[in-house]
XYZ file of C-alpha atoms in Angstrom:
209
model
C 9.443 -90.036 -97.687
C 7.251 -87.548 -96.462
C 6.655 -89.460 -93.323
C 10.473 -89.250 -92.508
C 10.608 -85.114 -93.210
C 7.217 -84.586 -91.640
C 8.600 -85.838 -88.315
C 11.534 -83.859 -89.020
C 9.496 -80.945 -89.502
C 7.004 -81.340 -86.642
C 9.570 -82.426 -84.204
C 11.709 -79.443 -84.430
C 8.996 -76.527 -84.763
C 7.933 -78.145 -80.972
C 9.009 -75.322 -78.403
C 5.970 -77.881 -70.903
C 7.842 -75.206 -68.841
C 9.081 -77.736 -66.780
C 12.684 -77.788 -65.721
C 14.575 -80.045 -68.383
C 16.506 -83.692 -66.750
C 19.958 -83.058 -66.300
C 20.740 -86.619 -66.748
C 18.520 -86.795 -69.931
C 19.919 -84.215 -71.318
C 23.400 -85.229 -70.203
C 22.678 -88.670 -71.991
C 21.452 -86.994 -75.116
C 24.171 -84.732 -75.330
C 27.034 -87.575 -75.288
C 25.047 -89.443 -78.020
C 25.111 -85.962 -80.478
C 28.639 -85.505 -79.628
C 29.839 -88.484 -80.869
C 27.686 -88.716 -84.231
C 29.425 -84.986 -84.821
C 32.950 -86.582 -83.970
C 32.056 -88.346 -87.851
C 33.684 -86.785 -91.314
C 31.178 -88.301 -92.684
C 28.214 -91.058 -91.833
C 25.937 -93.118 -93.328
C 22.823 -94.367 -91.513
C 20.642 -97.489 -92.160
C 17.248 -97.273 -90.948
C 13.510 -98.357 -91.047
C 10.797 -96.035 -90.499
C 7.334 -97.153 -89.326
C 3.765 -95.346 -88.889
C 1.464 -97.094 -87.060
C -2.660 -96.276 -86.159
C -3.996 -99.197 -84.310
C -7.316 -97.204 -84.761
C -7.464 -97.060 -88.571
C -5.301 -100.226 -88.945
C -2.371 -98.671 -90.327
C 1.251 -100.414 -89.794
C 3.676 -99.143 -92.417
C 7.245 -100.237 -92.517
C 10.145 -98.505 -94.898
C 13.905 -99.163 -95.246
C 15.833 -95.835 -95.898
C 19.415 -94.766 -96.108
C 21.460 -91.738 -95.336
C 24.688 -90.441 -96.039
C 25.888 -87.378 -94.163
C 28.441 -85.062 -94.312
C 28.824 -81.419 -93.012
C 25.455 -80.060 -93.884
C 25.242 -82.074 -97.004
C 22.963 -85.292 -97.164
C 21.749 -87.821 -99.798
C 18.248 -89.595 -98.561
C 16.954 -92.805 -100.003
C 13.407 -93.682 -98.521
C 10.136 -94.519 -100.254
C 11.235 -94.936 -103.756
C 12.214 -91.124 -103.797
C 16.226 -89.944 -103.715
C 16.829 -86.529 -101.946
C 20.179 -84.607 -102.036
C 21.202 -81.739 -100.329
C 24.807 -80.417 -101.538
C 24.766 -77.538 -99.309
C 22.852 -74.705 -101.206
C 20.585 -76.916 -103.747
C 17.918 -79.614 -102.655
C 17.204 -82.628 -105.747
C 14.205 -84.640 -105.074
C 14.469 -87.330 -107.458
C 11.727 -89.473 -108.258
C 12.879 -92.641 -110.381
C 9.343 -94.110 -110.810
C 8.052 -90.978 -113.129
C 11.523 -90.122 -113.928
C 11.572 -86.494 -112.266
C 13.868 -84.604 -110.480
C 12.376 -81.188 -108.660
C 15.092 -78.664 -108.021
C 14.647 -75.701 -105.388
C 16.518 -73.334 -103.118
C 15.793 -73.984 -99.797
C 15.013 -71.752 -96.636
C 16.876 -71.295 -93.626
C 14.353 -73.989 -91.808
C 14.853 -76.108 -94.730
C 18.374 -76.732 -94.519
C 17.864 -77.610 -91.026
C 14.840 -79.347 -90.962
C 15.527 -81.969 -93.924
C 18.800 -83.079 -92.895
C 18.620 -86.431 -91.320
C 21.606 -85.369 -88.958
C 19.126 -82.887 -87.042
C 17.605 -86.421 -85.319
C 20.895 -86.778 -83.373
C 20.482 -83.496 -82.005
C 16.589 -83.408 -81.523
C 16.640 -83.004 -78.231
C 18.197 -79.087 -78.043
C 15.367 -77.743 -80.530
C 12.486 -76.994 -78.548
C 12.006 -79.693 -76.172
C 12.135 -80.425 -72.081
C 14.165 -83.842 -71.495
C 13.052 -86.648 -68.865
C 14.843 -89.840 -68.276
C 11.997 -92.460 -67.737
C 13.552 -95.366 -66.788
C 16.506 -97.559 -68.177
C 16.022 -101.199 -69.234
C 18.480 -103.510 -69.959
C 21.086 -101.150 -69.987
C 19.022 -98.837 -72.940
C 17.709 -95.866 -71.528
C 14.346 -94.613 -72.091
C 13.978 -90.644 -72.335
C 10.769 -88.648 -73.391
C 10.715 -85.300 -74.830
C 7.973 -82.684 -74.379
C 7.180 -79.763 -77.030
C 6.809 -76.190 -74.878
C 4.223 -75.319 -76.974
C 0.672 -77.226 -77.908
C 0.857 -79.092 -81.062
C -0.322 -82.646 -82.644
C 2.588 -84.308 -81.111
C 1.839 -85.662 -77.160
C 5.946 -86.623 -77.102
C 8.776 -88.059 -78.607
C 10.385 -91.120 -77.328
C 14.203 -91.595 -77.467
C 16.101 -94.960 -76.995
C 19.676 -94.505 -76.049
C 22.719 -96.854 -75.091
C 24.500 -94.905 -72.708
C 27.382 -97.079 -72.555
C 28.156 -96.480 -76.309
C 26.092 -93.160 -76.419
C 24.472 -94.204 -79.378
C 20.481 -93.550 -80.073
C 18.837 -96.627 -81.044
C 14.940 -95.837 -81.953
C 13.144 -92.069 -82.060
C 8.831 -92.569 -81.640
C 6.689 -89.480 -81.896
C 3.350 -90.276 -80.371
C 0.501 -88.042 -81.975
C -2.604 -87.182 -80.540
C -4.532 -88.072 -83.124
C -2.948 -91.913 -82.556
C -0.618 -91.958 -85.799
C 2.896 -92.761 -84.221
C 5.786 -92.723 -86.181
C 8.828 -94.841 -85.327
C 12.329 -94.654 -86.980
C 14.876 -97.256 -85.660
C 18.547 -97.018 -86.251
C 19.775 -100.428 -88.005
C 23.709 -99.156 -88.253
C 25.885 -96.039 -88.524
C 28.993 -96.610 -90.178
C 31.796 -93.948 -90.185
C 32.538 -92.886 -93.757
C 36.361 -92.427 -93.945
C 37.361 -91.064 -96.415
C 34.144 -88.746 -96.784
C 32.325 -88.854 -100.039
C 33.120 -86.484 -102.541
C 31.151 -83.268 -102.765
C 29.098 -84.683 -105.999
C 27.854 -87.510 -103.919
C 25.633 -84.776 -102.357
C 24.219 -83.280 -105.768
C 21.892 -85.001 -108.600
C 23.930 -85.401 -111.488
C 22.023 -84.795 -114.388
C 24.328 -85.810 -116.836
C 23.632 -89.572 -115.797
C 20.006 -89.490 -116.062
C 19.847 -87.808 -119.330
C 16.050 -88.855 -119.726
C 14.794 -87.971 -116.425
C 12.599 -84.413 -116.671
C 14.051 -81.688 -114.839
C 11.582 -78.833 -112.773
C 13.291 -75.995 -111.655
C 11.480 -74.654 -108.910
C 14.368 -72.050 -108.032
């Protein structure tokens, strides 16, 4: 879980003075627009962290549900809920849930839907190549950070993002591979995006508000 949120936070806080590639932006804008047409979505993905020097190669399966600014994210044995006002972090292994009021940055940064519009969050874009009908686009941060660049693989014909990789200057690369995106109709009820304490009477509640 921490890898996914760290990736989003780091990506979104990046702000090269070079001009963006109009074609790259056009491809990514169309992918973002398509995703935004869904009233709600379910996304299955894998998250991999690799560091060849330190012989690290971890892969985790995850699933996210999104509706408007609400989301539910299951990753690395942790369930995260955001009901539009409150973040719930439920850890079944230790039977504990943390509750907090997010600040404005957290509301934007932790929402998995942000991944589909990341190119508009402080990056310049460049279309590197198109191989087997898949466009590979690189995003370069406008400020020096510990990430060198972000790579995005997208199918222009279907306007679907397939993979996103952050290339760390320290050798830590984090990759999110989209396995499946399903439009949910009808959309889940708002209660789906809130932790139900009544269904978990034995869970310790840590209210950090």
